[in-house]
JSON list of C-alpha atoms in Angstrom, two decimals:
[
{"chain": "A", "resi": 543, "resn": "MET", "atom": "CA", "xyz": [-5.53, 0.37, -18.18]},
{"chain": "A", "resi": 544, "resn": "SER", "atom": "CA", "xyz": [-8.66, -0.90, -17.43]},
{"chain": "A", "resi": 545, "resn": "ALA", "atom": "CA", "xyz": [-9.71, -1.41, -13.50]},
{"chain": "A", "resi": 546, "resn": "LEU", "atom": "CA", "xyz": [-10.10, -5.48, -13.83]},
{"chain": "A", "resi": 547, "resn": "ALA", "atom": "CA", "xyz": [-5.83, -5.06, -14.40]},
{"chain": "A", "resi": 548, "resn": "ALA", "atom": "CA", "xyz": [-5.48, -1.44, -11.95]},
{"chain": "A", "resi": 549, "resn": "ALA", "atom": "CA", "xyz": [-6.84, -3.79, -9.04]},
{"chain": "A", "resi": 550, "resn": "GLN", "atom": "CA", "xyz": [-5.64, -6.74, -9.74]},
{"chain": "A", "resi": 551, "resn": "ALA", "atom": "CA", "xyz": [-2.48, -4.12, -9.36]},
{"chain": "A", "resi": 552, "resn": "ALA", "atom": "CA", "xyz": [-3.40, -2.29, -6.34]},
{"chain": "A", "resi": 553, "resn": "LEU", "atom": "CA", "xyz": [-4.42, -5.73, -5.05]},
{"chain": "A", "resi": 554, "resn": "ALA", "atom": "CA", "xyz": [-0.64, -7.40, -5.48]},
{"chain": "A", "resi": 555, "resn": "ALA", "atom": "CA", "xyz": [0.84, -4.25, -4.25]},
{"chain": "A", "resi": 556, "resn": "GLU", "atom": "CA", "xyz": [-1.34, -5.46, -1.20]},
{"chain": "A", "resi": 557, "resn": "HIS", "atom": "CA", "xyz": [-1.06, -8.40, -0.55]},
{"chain": "A", "resi": 558, "resn": "ALA", "atom": "CA", "xyz": [3.85, -7.48, -1.08]},
{"chain": "A", "resi": 559, "resn": "ALA", "atom": "CA", "xyz": [2.91, -4.60, 1.93]},
{"chain": "A", "resi": 560, "resn": "VAL", "atom": "CA", "xyz": [1.47, -7.27, 4.57]},
{"chain": "A", "resi": 561, "resn": "TYR", "atom": "CA", "xyz": [4.02, -8.75, 4.18]},
{"chain": "A", "resi": 562, "resn": "GLY", "atom": "CA", "xyz": [5.95, -4.83, 4.33]},
{"chain": "A", "resi": 563, "resn": "TYR", "atom": "CA", "xyz": [5.26, -5.31, 7.40]},
{"chain": "A", "resi": 564, "resn": "GLY", "atom": "CA", "xyz": [5.40, -8.24, 9.23]},
{"chain": "A", "resi": 565, "resn": "VAL", "atom": "CA", "xyz": [8.92, -6.83, 8.24]},
{"chain": "A", "resi": 566, "resn": "VAL", "atom": "CA", "xyz": [8.43, -3.90, 9.95]},
{"chain": "A", "resi": 567, "resn": "GLY", "atom": "CA", "xyz": [7.00, -5.24, 12.35]},
{"chain": "A", "resi": 568, "resn": "ALA", "atom": "CA", "xyz": [9.95, -7.54, 13.85]},
{"chain": "A", "resi": 569, "resn": "ARG", "atom": "CA", "xyz": [12.45, -4.55, 13.26]},
{"chain": "A", "resi": 570, "resn": "VAL", "atom": "CA", "xyz": [10.94, -0.79, 14.08]},
{"chain": "A", "resi": 571, "resn": "GLY", "atom": "CA", "xyz": [11.36, -0.65, 17.48]},
{"chain": "A", "resi": 572, "resn": "ASP", "atom": "CA", "xyz": [8.69, -0.07, 20.22]},
{"chain": "A", "resi": 573, "resn": "GLY", "atom": "CA", "xyz": [7.86, 3.36, 20.24]},
{"chain": "A", "resi": 574, "resn": "ARG", "atom": "CA", "xyz": [6.41, 3.16, 16.77]},
{"chain": "A", "resi": 575, "resn": "ARG", "atom": "CA", "xyz": [5.36, -0.22, 16.79]},
{"chain": "A", "resi": 576, "resn": "ALA", "atom": "CA", "xyz": [1.93, 0.49, 17.22]},
{"chain": "A", "resi": 577, "resn": "GLU", "atom": "CA", "xyz": [2.34, 2.47, 13.81]},
{"chain": "A", "resi": 578, "resn": "ALA", "atom": "CA", "xyz": [3.03, -0.68, 12.28]},
{"chain": "A", "resi": 579, "resn": "ALA", "atom": "CA", "xyz": [0.39, -2.21, 13.54]},
{"chain": "A", "resi": 580, "resn": "GLU", "atom": "CA", "xyz": [-2.30, -0.08, 12.96]},
{"chain": "A", "resi": 581, "resn": "ALA", "atom": "CA", "xyz": [-1.27, 0.39, 9.22]},
{"chain": "A", "resi": 582, "resn": "HIS", "atom": "CA", "xyz": [-0.60, -4.01, 9.02]},
{"chain": "A", "resi": 583, "resn": "ALA", "atom": "CA", "xyz": [-4.18, -3.61, 10.14]},
{"chain": "A", "resi": 584, "resn": "ALA", "atom": "CA", "xyz": [-5.35, -0.94, 7.15]},
{"chain": "A", "resi": 585, "resn": "HIS", "atom": "CA", "xyz": [-3.17, -2.86, 4.19]},
{"chain": "A", "resi": 586, "resn": "ARG", "atom": "CA", "xyz": [-4.88, -5.80, 5.77]},
{"chain": "A", "resi": 587, "resn": "ALA", "atom": "CA", "xyz": [-8.97, -4.74, 5.22]},
{"chain": "A", "resi": 588, "resn": "ARG", "atom": "CA", "xyz": [-7.81, -3.06, 2.38]},
{"chain": "A", "resi": 589, "resn": "ARG", "atom": "CA", "xyz": [-7.02, -6.47, 0.46]},
{"chain": "A", "resi": 590, "resn": "ASP", "atom": "CA", "xyz": [-9.04, -8.28, 1.38]},
{"chain": "A", "resi": 591, "resn": "ALA", "atom": "CA", "xyz": [-11.10, -5.42, 0.36]},
{"chain": "A", "resi": 592, "resn": "LEU", "atom": "CA", "xyz": [-9.95, -5.16, -3.28]},
{"chain": "A", "resi": 593, "resn": "ALA", "atom": "CA", "xyz": [-10.49, -8.92, -3.38]},
{"chain": "A", "resi": 594, "resn": "ARG", "atom": "CA", "xyz": [-13.89, -8.88, -3.30]},
{"chain": "A", "resi": 595, "resn": "THR", "atom": "CA", "xyz": [-13.58, -5.96, -5.36]},
{"chain": "A", "resi": 596, "resn": "VAL", "atom": "CA", "xyz": [-11.74, -7.44, -8.09]},
{"chain": "A", "resi": 597, "resn": "ARG", "atom": "CA", "xyz": [-14.33, -10.27, -8.01]},
{"chain": "A", "resi": 598, "resn": "GLU", "atom": "CA", "xyz": [-17.68, -8.34, -8.80]},
{"chain": "A", "resi": 599, "resn": "LEU", "atom": "CA", "xyz": [-15.37, -6.68, -11.92]},
{"chain": "A", "resi": 600, "resn": "GLY", "atom": "CA", "xyz": [-14.93, -10.27, -13.18]},
{"chain": "A", "resi": 601, "resn": "GLY", "atom": "CA", "xyz": [-11.88, -11.29, -12.06]},
{"chain": "A", "resi": 602, "resn": "VAL", "atom": "CA", "xyz": [-10.28, -14.14, -10.09]},
{"chain": "A", "resi": 603, "resn": "PRO", "atom": "CA", "xyz": [-7.57, -12.19, -7.55]},
{"chain": "A", "resi": 604, "resn": "ALA", "atom": "CA", "xyz": [-4.56, -12.50, -8.06]},
{"chain": "A", "resi": 605, "resn": "PRO", "atom": "CA", "xyz": [-3.44, -14.76, -4.66]},
{"chain": "A", "resi": 606, "resn": "ALA", "atom": "CA", "xyz": [-0.47, -13.99, -2.58]},
{"chain": "A", "resi": 607, "resn": "ALA", "atom": "CA", "xyz": [3.34, -15.06, -3.36]},
{"chain": "A", "resi": 608, "resn": "PRO", "atom": "CA", "xyz": [5.27, -16.89, -1.09]},
{"chain": "A", "resi": 609, "resn": "ALA", "atom": "CA", "xyz": [7.45, -13.87, 0.24]},
{"chain": "A", "resi": 610, "resn": "TYR", "atom": "CA", "xyz": [8.39, -11.07, -1.69]},
{"chain": "A", "resi": 611, "resn": "GLY", "atom": "CA", "xyz": [12.09, -9.04, -2.34]},
{"chain": "A", "resi": 612, "resn": "LEU", "atom": "CA", "xyz": [12.68, -6.00, 0.27]},
{"chain": "A", "resi": 613, "resn": "PRO", "atom": "CA", "xyz": [14.54, -3.00, -2.11]},
{"chain": "A", "resi": 614, "resn": "PHE", "atom": "CA", "xyz": [17.25, -3.05, 0.86]},
{"chain": "A", "resi": 615, "resn": "ALA", "atom": "CA", "xyz": [18.19, -5.34, 3.36]},
{"chain": "A", "resi": 616, "resn": "VAL", "atom": "CA", "xyz": [16.25, -4.59, 6.82]},
{"chain": "A", "resi": 617, "resn": "ALA", "atom": "CA", "xyz": [18.45, -4.60, 9.14]},
{"chain": "A", "resi": 618, "resn": "ASP", "atom": "CA", "xyz": [17.45, -2.30, 12.74]},
{"chain": "A", "resi": 619, "resn": "GLY", "atom": "CA", "xyz": [14.47, 0.06, 13.76]},
{"chain": "A", "resi": 620, "resn": "PRO", "atom": "CA", "xyz": [15.87, 3.55, 10.86]},
{"chain": "A", "resi": 621, "resn": "ALA", "atom": "CA", "xyz": [16.04, 0.64, 8.04]},
{"chain": "A", "resi": 622, "resn": "ALA", "atom": "CA", "xyz": [12.08, 0.09, 9.21]},
{"chain": "A", "resi": 623, "resn": "VAL", "atom": "CA", "xyz": [11.18, 2.74, 9.53]},
{"chain": "A", "resi": 624, "resn": "ARG", "atom": "CA", "xyz": [12.27, 3.43, 5.62]},
{"chain": "A", "resi": 625, "resn": "LEU", "atom": "CA", "xyz": [10.82, 0.71, 4.59]},
{"chain": "A", "resi": 626, "resn": "ALA", "atom": "CA", "xyz": [7.48, 1.62, 5.78]},
{"chain": "A", "resi": 627, "resn": "ALA", "atom": "CA", "xyz": [7.64, 4.50, 3.73]},
{"chain": "A", "resi": 628, "resn": "GLU", "atom": "CA", "xyz": [8.67, 2.85, 1.53]},
{"chain": "A", "resi": 629, "resn": "LEU", "atom": "CA", "xyz": [5.77, 0.81, 1.53]},
{"chain": "A", "resi": 630, "resn": "GLU", "atom": "CA", "xyz": [3.40, 3.47, 1.36]},
{"chain": "A", "resi": 631, "resn": "ASP", "atom": "CA", "xyz": [4.80, 5.79, -1.41]},
{"chain": "A", "resi": 632, "resn": "ARG", "atom": "CA", "xyz": [4.59, 2.13, -4.09]},
{"chain": "A", "resi": 633, "resn": "VAL", "atom": "CA", "xyz": [0.97, 1.58, -2.73]},
{"chain": "A", "resi": 634, "resn": "ALA", "atom": "CA", "xyz": [0.28, 5.15, -3.74]},
{"chain": "A", "resi": 635, "resn": "GLY", "atom": "CA", "xyz": [1.29, 4.68, -6.77]},
{"chain": "A", "resi": 636, "resn": "VAL", "atom": "CA", "xyz": [-1.27, 1.61, -7.70]},
{"chain": "A", "resi": 637, "resn": "TYR", "atom": "CA", "xyz": [-3.88, 3.54, -5.98]},
{"chain": "A", "resi": 638, "resn": "ALA", "atom": "CA", "xyz": [-3.03, 5.95, -8.68]},
{"chain": "A", "resi": 639, "resn": "ASP", "atom": "CA", "xyz": [-4.09, 4.36, -11.33]},
{"chain": "A", "resi": 640, "resn": "LEU", "atom": "CA", "xyz": [-6.79, 2.68, -9.38]},
{"chain": "A", "resi": 641, "resn": "VAL", "atom": "CA", "xyz": [-7.98, 6.46, -9.47]},
{"chain": "A", "resi": 642, "resn": "ARG", "atom": "CA", "xyz": [-7.73, 7.20, -13.35]},
{"chain": "A", "resi": 643, "resn": "ALA", "atom": "CA", "xyz": [-8.98, 3.82, -14.52]},
{"chain": "A", "resi": 644, "resn": "ALA", "atom": "CA", "xyz": [-11.83, 3.60, -11.70]},
{"chain": "A", "resi": 645, "resn": "ARG", "atom": "CA", "xyz": [-14.84, 4.97, -11.90]},
{"chain": "A", "resi": 646, "resn": "GLY", "atom": "CA", "xyz": [-17.96, 5.93, -9.58]},
{"chain": "A", "resi": 647, "resn": "PRO", "atom": "CA", "xyz": [-17.50, 4.40, -6.17]},
{"chain": "A", "resi": 648, "resn": "LEU", "atom": "CA", "xyz": [-14.52, 2.27, -7.38]},
{"chain": "A", "resi": 649, "resn": "ARG", "atom": "CA", "xyz": [-12.19, 5.66, -8.32]},
{"chain": "A", "resi": 650, "resn": "ARG", "atom": "CA", "xyz": [-13.39, 7.99, -4.73]},
{"chain": "A", "resi": 651, "resn": "GLU", "atom": "CA", "xyz": [-12.79, 4.86, -3.32]},
{"chain": "A", "resi": 652, "resn": "ALA", "atom": "CA", "xyz": [-9.37, 4.89, -4.57]},
{"chain": "A", "resi": 653, "resn": "ALA", "atom": "CA", "xyz": [-8.10, 8.26, -3.57]},
{"chain": "A", "resi": 654, "resn": "ALA", "atom": "CA", "xyz": [-9.95, 7.59, -0.07]},
{"chain": "A", "resi": 655, "resn": "ALA", "atom": "CA", "xyz": [-6.95, 5.00, -0.14]},
{"chain": "A", "resi": 656, "resn": "LEU", "atom": "CA", "xyz": [-4.00, 6.90, -2.30]},
{"chain": "A", "resi": 657, "resn": "ARG", "atom": "CA", "xyz": [-4.63, 9.78, 0.68]},
{"chain": "A", "resi": 658, "resn": "GLU", "atom": "CA", "xyz": [-4.80, 6.80, 3.08]},
{"chain": "A", "resi": 659, "resn": "ALA", "atom": "CA", "xyz": [-1.00, 5.35, 2.21]},
{"chain": "A", "resi": 660, "resn": "ALA", "atom": "CA", "xyz": [0.26, 9.37, 1.84]},
{"chain": "A", "resi": 661, "resn": "VAL", "atom": "CA", "xyz": [-0.10, 10.06, 4.96]},
{"chain": "A", "resi": 662, "resn": "ARG", "atom": "CA", "xyz": [1.37, 7.04, 6.21]},
{"chain": "A", "resi": 663, "resn": "ALA", "atom": "CA", "xyz": [3.84, 7.60, 3.59]},
{"chain": "A", "resi": 664, "resn": "VAL", "atom": "CA", "xyz": [4.90, 11.77, 5.63]},
{"chain": "A", "resi": 665, "resn": "ARG", "atom": "CA", "xyz": [4.00, 9.64, 8.88]},
{"chain": "A", "resi": 666, "resn": "TRP", "atom": "CA", "xyz": [6.91, 7.45, 9.00]},
{"chain": "A", "resi": 667, "resn": "ARG", "atom": "CA", "xyz": [8.87, 10.04, 7.29]},
{"chain": "A", "resi": 668, "resn": "GLY", "atom": "CA", "xyz": [8.36, 12.49, 9.52]},
{"chain": "A", "resi": 669, "resn": "GLY", "atom": "CA", "xyz": [6.69, 14.79, 8.39]},
{"chain": "A", "resi": 670, "resn": "GLY", "atom": "CA", "xyz": [8.34, 15.22, 4.37]},
{"chain": "A", "resi": 671, "resn": "GLY", "atom": "CA", "xyz": [5.64, 14.44, 1.37]},
{"chain": "A", "resi": 672, "resn": "VAL", "atom": "CA", "xyz": [5.87, 14.57, -1.84]},
{"chain": "A", "resi": 673, "resn": "ALA", "atom": "CA", "xyz": [3.13, 16.73, -4.10]},
{"chain": "A", "resi": 674, "resn": "PHE", "atom": "CA", "xyz": [1.34, 14.32, -5.65]},
{"chain": "A", "resi": 675, "resn": "PRO", "atom": "CA", "xyz": [1.80, 11.34, -3.82]},
{"chain": "A", "resi": 676, "resn": "GLY", "atom": "CA", "xyz": [0.84, 8.44, -6.20]},
{"chain": "A", "resi": 677, "resn": "LEU", "atom": "CA", "xyz": [2.00, 10.33, -9.48]},
{"chain": "A", "resi": 678, "resn": "ALA", "atom": "CA", "xyz": [6.18, 10.32, -9.40]},
{"chain": "A", "resi": 679, "resn": "GLU", "atom": "CA", "xyz": [7.29, 9.39, -12.37]},
{"chain": "A", "resi": 680, "resn": "ARG", "atom": "CA", "xyz": [7.80, 5.98, -13.02]},
{"chain": "A", "resi": 681, "resn": "PRO", "atom": "CA", "xyz": [10.23, 4.04, -15.91]}
]
């Protein structure tokens, strides 16, 4: 995978995460609403940075879709917490691909984004994580 293709995939995942955190913020309990807002802002910032990166790599940033399908129904706070962890896992996966494809500063930035997503996933799960985030076997 080229760095441009990996950056486009990461951008698409960030678009989906921004959308998903809108759902999380609407359903998560008051005790975690600030955490959801912080994650939402972090993903918006990463999305904007990736759009610039895609342009720097000679591509045209893929636009966000009008809506995204959720992996499961999110009708209450516990489901919103599960969705947040799932969003972070998905983002970590595409950043792992970008780490493999990129070099130099882009690789360091992708590694930082992977680490941030993995830490947020652990927090949403209440302490449970995976040994190598973003490197789970994928079909």
